[in-house]
Coordinates of C-alpha atoms and ligand atoms in Angstrom, one line a residue:
M1 CA 49.1 -13.7 9.4
N2 CA 48.0 -10.1 9.9
K3 CA 50.3 -7.4 8.8
Y4 CA 50.0 -5.7 12.2
S5 CA 48.0 -5.6 15.4
V6 CA 47.0 -2.7 17.6
K7 CA 47.5 -3.0 21.4
C8 CA 47.0 -0.7 24.4
L9 CA 50.3 0.2 26.1
L10 CA 48.8 -0.1 29.5
C11 CA 46.6 -3.2 29.5
G12 CA 48.2 -4.9 26.6
E13 CA 44.9 -5.9 25.1
V14 CA 44.7 -6.3 21.3
H15 CA 42.1 -3.8 19.9
D16 CA 40.3 -3.4 16.6
P17 CA 43.0 -2.1 14.3
Y18 CA 41.1 1.1 13.7
S19 CA 40.5 2.1 17.4
L20 CA 41.8 5.3 18.7
N21 CA 41.2 4.6 22.4
C22 CA 41.6 1.7 24.8
K23 CA 38.1 0.1 25.2
K24 CA 38.8 -0.3 28.9
G25 CA 39.3 3.4 29.3
D26 CA 43.0 3.3 30.0
D27 CA 44.7 6.7 29.6
S28 CA 47.1 5.4 27.0
F29 CA 48.0 5.4 23.4
L30 CA 47.4 2.3 21.4
R31 CA 50.4 1.2 19.3
A32 CA 50.7 -0.8 16.1
Y33 CA 52.9 -3.9 16.3
Y34 CA 54.1 -5.1 12.9
T35 CA 54.5 -8.8 12.1
A36 CA 57.6 -8.0 9.9
K37 CA 60.4 -7.3 12.3
Q38 CA 62.7 -6.0 9.6
L39 CA 62.1 -2.8 7.6
M40 CA 61.8 -3.7 3.9
P41 CA 61.5 -0.7 1.6
T42 CA 59.3 -1.2 -1.4
D43 CA 59.2 0.3 -4.9
M44 CA 55.9 2.0 -4.2
P45 CA 55.6 5.7 -4.7
G46 CA 56.0 8.4 -2.0
I47 CA 55.5 7.4 1.7
W48 CA 54.5 3.9 0.6
R49 CA 58.2 3.0 0.3
Y50 CA 57.7 2.2 4.0
Y51 CA 54.5 0.3 3.5
N52 CA 55.5 -2.7 5.6
W53 CA 55.6 -0.5 8.7
L54 CA 52.5 1.5 7.9
P55 CA 49.1 0.4 9.4
T56 CA 47.3 0.3 6.1
E57 CA 46.0 -2.5 3.8
G58 CA 46.5 -0.7 0.5
I59 CA 47.9 2.6 -0.7
I60 CA 46.7 5.9 -2.3
E61 CA 48.7 5.6 -5.5
E62 CA 49.0 9.3 -6.4
G63 CA 50.1 12.4 -4.7
S64 CA 52.1 11.4 -1.7
G65 CA 55.7 12.4 -1.2
R66 CA 58.3 11.2 1.3
T67 CA 61.2 12.5 3.3
V68 CA 64.5 12.9 1.6
T69 CA 67.6 12.5 3.8
Y70 CA 71.0 13.8 2.8
K71 CA 74.3 14.5 4.6
S72 CA 74.8 18.2 5.2
E73 CA 78.1 19.9 4.3
N74 CA 77.6 23.6 4.7
L75 CA 75.4 23.8 7.7
A76 CA 77.4 21.0 9.3
S77 CA 80.6 22.9 8.8
A78 CA 79.1 26.2 10.0
L79 CA 78.2 24.4 13.3
G80 CA 81.4 22.3 13.5
L81 CA 79.6 19.0 13.1
D82 CA 80.9 16.0 11.1
D83 CA 77.9 13.8 10.8
L84 CA 74.8 15.9 10.4
W85 CA 72.0 14.5 8.3
I86 CA 69.0 16.5 7.1
A87 CA 65.7 14.8 6.8
F88 CA 63.9 17.2 4.4
N89 CA 60.2 17.3 4.1
G90 CA 58.9 19.5 1.3
Y91 CA 59.4 20.4 -2.3
W92 CA 63.0 20.4 -3.7
P93 CA 63.0 18.7 -7.1
E94 CA 66.9 18.9 -7.3
K95 CA 66.9 16.5 -4.4
N96 CA 63.9 14.4 -5.5
A97 CA 61.8 15.8 -2.7
Y98 CA 58.2 16.0 -3.7
I99 CA 55.9 16.6 -0.7
M100 CA 53.7 19.0 -2.6
T101 CA 52.1 20.8 0.4
C102 CA 55.6 21.5 1.7
T103 CA 55.3 20.0 5.2
F104 CA 55.5 16.6 6.8
K105 CA 51.8 16.7 7.6
D106 CA 51.3 14.8 4.4
L107 CA 53.0 11.8 6.1
E108 CA 49.9 11.8 8.4
S109 CA 47.1 12.6 6.0
F110 CA 47.8 9.9 3.4
P111 CA 47.8 6.9 5.8
T112 CA 44.9 8.3 7.7
M113 CA 42.8 8.7 4.6
Q114 CA 43.8 5.3 3.3
R115 CA 42.6 3.7 6.5
L116 CA 39.2 5.4 6.2
R117 CA 39.0 4.2 2.6
E118 CA 39.8 0.6 3.4
Q119 CA 37.2 0.5 6.1
G120 CA 34.6 1.7 3.6
D121 CA 34.0 4.6 5.9
K122 CA 31.9 7.2 4.2
R123 CA 31.8 9.6 7.0
I124 CA 33.0 13.2 6.6
I125 CA 36.4 13.7 8.2
V126 CA 36.6 16.9 10.3
V127 CA 39.9 18.7 10.6
A128 CA 40.5 21.9 12.6
S129 CA 43.8 23.5 11.9
A130 CA 45.3 26.9 11.3
G131 CA 47.4 25.7 8.4
N132 CA 49.7 22.8 7.6
T133 CA 47.5 20.0 8.7
A134 CA 44.5 21.4 6.8
R135 CA 46.5 21.8 3.7
A136 CA 47.8 18.2 3.9
F137 CA 44.3 16.7 4.4
A138 CA 42.9 18.9 1.6
H139 CA 45.6 17.6 -0.7
A140 CA 45.0 13.9 0.2
C141 CA 41.2 14.3 -0.2
S142 CA 41.5 16.2 -3.5
V143 CA 43.4 13.1 -4.7
T144 CA 41.0 10.5 -3.4
G145 CA 37.7 12.4 -3.6
Q146 CA 36.9 11.6 0.1
P147 CA 34.8 14.3 1.8
L148 CA 36.6 16.6 4.1
L149 CA 35.3 19.3 6.4
L150 CA 38.0 21.9 7.3
V151 CA 37.2 24.4 10.1
V152 CA 39.7 27.2 10.3
P153 CA 39.9 30.6 11.8
K154 CA 39.1 33.3 9.2
D155 CA 42.5 34.9 9.6
S156 CA 44.3 31.7 8.7
A157 CA 42.4 30.9 5.5
H158 CA 45.2 32.5 3.4
R159 CA 47.5 29.6 4.3
L160 CA 45.1 27.2 2.6
W161 CA 46.5 27.0 -0.8
T162 CA 46.2 24.1 -3.2
L163 CA 47.7 23.0 -6.5
H164 CA 44.5 21.1 -7.5
D165 CA 42.0 22.7 -9.9
D166 CA 39.2 20.5 -8.5
N167 CA 38.7 20.6 -4.7
H168 CA 35.0 19.5 -4.8
S169 CA 35.5 17.0 -2.0
V170 CA 36.7 19.8 0.4
C171 CA 34.3 21.9 2.4
L172 CA 36.2 24.9 3.8
V173 CA 34.5 26.7 6.7
T174 CA 36.0 29.8 8.1
V175 CA 35.2 30.9 11.5
E176 CA 35.0 34.6 12.6
G177 CA 36.7 34.1 15.9
D178 CA 40.0 32.8 17.1
Y179 CA 41.8 29.5 16.9
F180 CA 39.9 28.1 20.0
D181 CA 36.5 28.9 18.5
A182 CA 37.4 26.9 15.4
I183 CA 38.6 23.9 17.4
S184 CA 35.5 24.0 19.6
L185 CA 33.1 24.1 16.6
A186 CA 35.1 21.3 14.9
G187 CA 34.8 19.2 18.0
K188 CA 31.0 19.5 18.1
L189 CA 30.7 18.7 14.4
A190 CA 33.0 15.7 14.6
S191 CA 30.9 14.1 17.4
R192 CA 27.8 14.2 15.2
E193 CA 26.6 11.2 13.2
G194 CA 28.0 11.1 9.7
F195 CA 31.2 12.9 10.8
V196 CA 34.5 11.5 12.1
N197 CA 37.4 13.0 14.0
E198 CA 40.9 12.3 12.6
G199 CA 42.1 11.4 16.0
G200 CA 45.3 13.4 16.3
A201 CA 48.2 11.8 18.1
K202 CA 46.0 8.9 19.1
N203 CA 45.7 7.7 15.5
V204 CA 48.4 5.1 14.8
A205 CA 48.3 6.1 11.1
R206 CA 49.4 9.6 12.0
R207 CA 52.2 8.5 14.2
D208 CA 53.6 5.8 12.0
G209 CA 53.3 8.1 9.0
M210 CA 55.4 10.6 10.8
G211 CA 57.7 7.8 11.9
T212 CA 58.8 7.3 8.3
V213 CA 61.1 10.4 8.8
M214 CA 63.2 8.3 11.1
L215 CA 63.0 5.2 8.8
D216 CA 64.2 7.3 5.8
A217 CA 67.0 8.9 7.8
V218 CA 68.2 5.5 9.1
L219 CA 68.0 3.7 5.8
T220 CA 69.9 6.5 4.1
S221 CA 72.6 6.8 6.7
N222 CA 72.7 3.1 7.6
E223 CA 72.5 3.6 11.3
L224 CA 70.4 5.0 14.1
P225 CA 71.5 8.5 14.9
A226 CA 72.7 9.6 18.4
H227 CA 70.4 12.6 18.3
Y228 CA 67.1 13.6 16.6
F229 CA 66.1 17.3 16.4
Q230 CA 62.6 18.5 15.7
A231 CA 60.4 21.5 16.3
V232 CA 57.3 20.4 18.1
G233 CA 53.8 21.7 18.9
S234 CA 51.9 18.6 20.0
G235 CA 55.1 16.5 20.1
T236 CA 53.5 13.8 17.9
G237 CA 56.5 13.8 15.6
G238 CA 58.8 13.3 18.5
I239 CA 56.8 10.4 19.8
S240 CA 56.7 8.9 16.3
A241 CA 60.5 9.2 15.9
W242 CA 60.9 7.3 19.2
E243 CA 58.4 4.6 18.2
A244 CA 60.1 4.1 14.8
S245 CA 63.5 4.0 16.6
M246 CA 62.3 1.2 18.9
R247 CA 61.3 -0.8 15.8
L248 CA 64.6 -0.2 14.2
L249 CA 66.4 -1.4 17.3
E250 CA 64.4 -4.6 17.2
D251 CA 65.2 -4.9 13.5
G252 CA 68.8 -5.5 14.7
R253 CA 70.7 -4.0 11.7
F254 CA 70.9 -0.4 12.7
G255 CA 72.5 -0.1 16.1
D256 CA 71.5 -0.7 19.7
T257 CA 70.9 2.8 21.2
L258 CA 67.8 4.9 20.9
P259 CA 68.4 8.4 19.5
K260 CA 68.1 11.1 22.1
L261 CA 65.0 13.3 21.3
Q262 CA 66.0 16.9 21.2
L263 CA 62.9 18.9 20.7
G264 CA 62.3 22.6 20.2
Q265 CA 59.4 24.9 21.1
N266 CA 58.9 28.5 20.3
L267 CA 58.6 31.2 23.0
P268 CA 56.4 32.8 24.2
C269 CA 54.1 29.7 23.7
A270 CA 56.0 26.6 24.8
P271 CA 53.6 24.3 26.8
L272 CA 55.7 21.2 26.4
Y273 CA 58.8 23.0 27.5
S274 CA 56.8 24.2 30.5
L275 CA 55.6 20.7 31.5
W276 CA 58.9 19.0 31.0
N277 CA 61.0 21.6 32.8
D278 CA 58.3 22.6 35.3
V279 CA 58.4 26.3 34.4
D280 CA 55.8 28.7 33.0
A281 CA 56.6 29.4 29.4
V282 CA 53.1 30.0 28.0
D283 CA 51.9 33.6 27.5
A284 CA 48.2 34.3 28.1
A285 CA 47.9 35.7 24.6
C286 CA 49.1 32.5 22.9
P287 CA 49.3 31.7 20.0
E288 CA 49.9 35.4 19.4
G289 CA 53.5 36.5 19.2
M290 CA 55.0 33.3 17.8
Y291 CA 57.4 32.9 15.0
D292 CA 55.1 30.2 13.7
D293 CA 51.8 29.4 15.4
V294 CA 51.6 25.9 13.9
L295 CA 53.8 25.1 16.8
F296 CA 51.1 25.9 19.4
N297 CA 49.0 23.2 20.8
R298 CA 47.0 23.9 23.9
K299 CA 46.7 20.3 25.1
P300 CA 49.7 18.3 23.9
P301 CA 49.7 14.6 24.7
F302 CA 52.3 14.9 27.5
A303 CA 51.5 12.6 30.4
I304 CA 49.4 10.0 28.6
K305 CA 51.0 6.5 28.5
G306 CA 53.2 6.5 25.4
G307 CA 53.2 10.3 25.1
V308 CA 55.8 13.0 25.0
K309 CA 56.9 12.5 28.6
D310 CA 57.5 8.8 28.1
A311 CA 59.4 9.5 24.9
L312 CA 61.7 12.0 26.5
E313 CA 62.3 9.8 29.5
A314 CA 63.1 6.7 27.4
T315 CA 65.6 8.6 25.3
G316 CA 67.1 10.9 27.8
G317 CA 65.6 13.7 25.8
I318 CA 65.9 17.5 26.0
L319 CA 63.4 20.3 25.3
Y320 CA 64.6 23.7 24.1
A321 CA 62.8 27.0 24.1
V322 CA 63.6 29.2 21.1
N323 CA 62.8 32.9 20.8
N324 CA 61.8 34.6 17.6
K325 CA 65.2 36.2 17.1
E326 CA 67.0 32.9 17.4
A327 CA 64.5 31.3 15.0
S328 CA 64.9 33.9 12.4
E329 CA 68.7 33.8 12.6
A330 CA 68.6 30.0 12.3
Q331 CA 66.3 30.2 9.3
E332 CA 68.7 32.6 7.6
L333 CA 71.7 30.4 8.4
F334 CA 70.0 27.3 7.1
E335 CA 68.7 28.9 3.9
R336 CA 72.1 30.4 3.2
S337 CA 74.1 27.3 3.8
E338 CA 71.8 24.6 2.4
G339 CA 70.3 26.6 -0.5
I340 CA 66.6 25.9 0.1
D341 CA 63.9 27.9 1.8
I342 CA 62.4 26.4 5.0
N343 CA 59.1 26.7 6.8
P344 CA 59.4 29.0 9.9
A345 CA 58.5 26.1 12.2
A346 CA 61.5 24.2 10.9
A347 CA 63.7 27.1 11.8
V348 CA 62.9 26.4 15.4
A349 CA 64.5 23.0 15.1
V350 CA 67.6 24.5 13.5
A351 CA 67.8 27.0 16.4
S352 CA 67.5 24.2 18.9
L353 CA 70.5 22.5 17.2
V354 CA 72.4 25.8 17.5
Q355 CA 71.6 25.9 21.2
A356 CA 72.6 22.2 21.6
V357 CA 76.0 22.8 20.0
K358 CA 76.6 25.8 22.2
A359 CA 75.6 23.9 25.3
G360 CA 77.7 20.8 24.5
N361 CA 74.6 18.6 24.2
V362 CA 76.0 17.0 21.0
K363 CA 79.5 16.0 20.2
S364 CA 81.0 17.0 16.8
T365 CA 81.5 13.4 15.7
E366 CA 78.1 12.1 16.7
K367 CA 75.5 11.3 14.1
I368 CA 72.6 13.8 14.2
V369 CA 69.4 13.9 12.3
L370 CA 67.7 17.3 11.8
N371 CA 64.1 17.0 10.8
I372 CA 63.3 19.9 8.5
T373 CA 59.5 19.4 9.0
G374 CA 58.6 21.8 6.2
G375 CA 60.4 23.5 3.3
G376 CA 60.5 24.5 -0.3
Q377 CA 57.3 26.5 -0.6
K378 CA 59.2 29.4 -2.3
R379 CA 60.9 26.8 -4.5
L380 CA 57.4 25.4 -5.4
M381 CA 56.1 28.8 -6.3
Q382 CA 58.8 29.0 -9.0
D383 CA 57.3 25.9 -10.7
Y384 CA 53.6 26.1 -9.8
E385 CA 50.8 28.6 -9.4
L386 CA 49.3 28.3 -5.9
K387 CA 45.6 28.7 -5.8
Q388 CA 43.5 29.6 -2.8
L389 CA 41.2 26.9 -1.6
P390 CA 37.7 28.3 -2.1
V391 CA 35.7 29.1 1.1
S392 CA 32.4 27.2 1.2
L393 CA 30.9 29.0 4.2
T394 CA 31.8 31.6 6.8
V395 CA 30.2 31.5 10.2
S396 CA 30.6 33.6 13.3
A397 CA 31.7 31.9 16.5
K398 CA 28.9 33.9 18.3
D399 CA 26.2 32.5 16.1
E400 CA 24.2 29.9 18.0
D401 CA 23.2 28.3 14.7
A402 CA 26.8 28.0 13.4
E403 CA 26.9 24.2 13.8
A404 CA 23.5 23.7 12.1
K405 CA 24.6 26.0 9.2
V406 CA 27.8 24.0 8.7
V407 CA 25.8 20.7 8.7
T408 CA 23.4 22.1 6.1
K409 CA 26.3 23.2 3.9
A410 CA 28.1 19.9 4.2
A411 CA 24.9 18.1 3.3
E412 CA 24.4 20.3 0.3
L413 CA 28.0 19.7 -0.9
F414 CA 28.3 16.0 -0.1
G415 CA 24.6 15.1 -0.4
A416 CA 24.3 11.4 -0.7
L417 CA 27.0 10.6 1.8
L418 CA 25.3 12.0 4.8
Ligands
PLP501 C1 52.9 20.4 12.7 C2 54.3 20.8 12.5 C3 55.3 20.7 13.4 C4 55.1 20.1 14.8 O1 54.7 18.8 14.7 P1 54.3 17.9 16.0 O2 53.0 17.4 15.7 O3 54.4 18.7 17.2 O4 55.4 16.8 16.0 C5 56.6 21.1 13.1 N1 56.8 21.7 11.9 C6 55.9 21.8 10.9 C7 56.2 22.5 9.6 C8 54.6 21.4 11.2 O5 53.6 21.6 10.3

């Protein structure tokens, strides 16, 4: 029997397991359905502990970390909560947390790269990102040696650090221009022969990888929580938490109610908050002015079948808008009470929880999972020296030959593969 099958949520048709879109053109996500109806943790390293609910046929042995969930005492007491669980994604050796890029994007990059590997896919994966996603894919590809083309705005290149000495499988292209210029160039490149797009939220490996946060939280605390808090940009992590919760319901051992998704966005750039609440909360200058611009996504998968809207509707969800002052106070509160530094994006989730407590959207006795989507970078810097990922090429967004120049550079670096 197959480990899993992939079906369209609209037409129900079974697709090739590696598809990203419905072949009939339905505006819908595909979803993985696992043959094993019960979650069975394995002894395998990192994220592969949840191998039976990951859409891969094999693992990348080295380099992946996983979520570590623990029950909060100090933050919980500061907020007057009795049953608050922190799902920590990052580096915190004292808690056995070893996500070495310090965000939960590693939970997406490892299963995604494993799937390309098992298909024997030699194409160059193209990733456009201003930070955390790029770092996660660079890490996975430096472990496996698979070719990666990163396209980032020049001003964001400083966020692309690595712990690896050898990054020869990564071609980092910086774009003189803004975030949208980088995305647009990456889109053109990914559609060329020899290149492949990572698929974003449509990729079941990315969603089920992120879904392991919920799996870890529930296995550790023995029960589905009443509430799940996360800071979102695309909302993919929220969708993933919902999908994982449905599987856990079906498992039968962890409760019978879906956790309420309580998601946070950062003002002044909160497109999901705008769509859900039917207000305008997106400034024209976005992503400028954000506490953390990794939370900006111009086209989040909101209305698509199986997307953010469905996830919020199914769980009675809530979206919060958090300003920079609230985020910074929440970051301070978290770091002081829990004793670990967190990524600024994660502070938006903490601030959402603060708002929820004030608004009475959670009861003090209810079980709550707070996804700390990134943390421990300062802690990491005490133990390791971070190195800049070397830039392979810089192009200007105005240069008509930019695309051709990148292709030439990639061919030079990855030669035989093209
Ligand atoms: C990407 C990211 C998020 C938002 O994730 P979604 O894809 O919107 O679920 C939150 N926090 C950090 C640290 C991130 O890197």
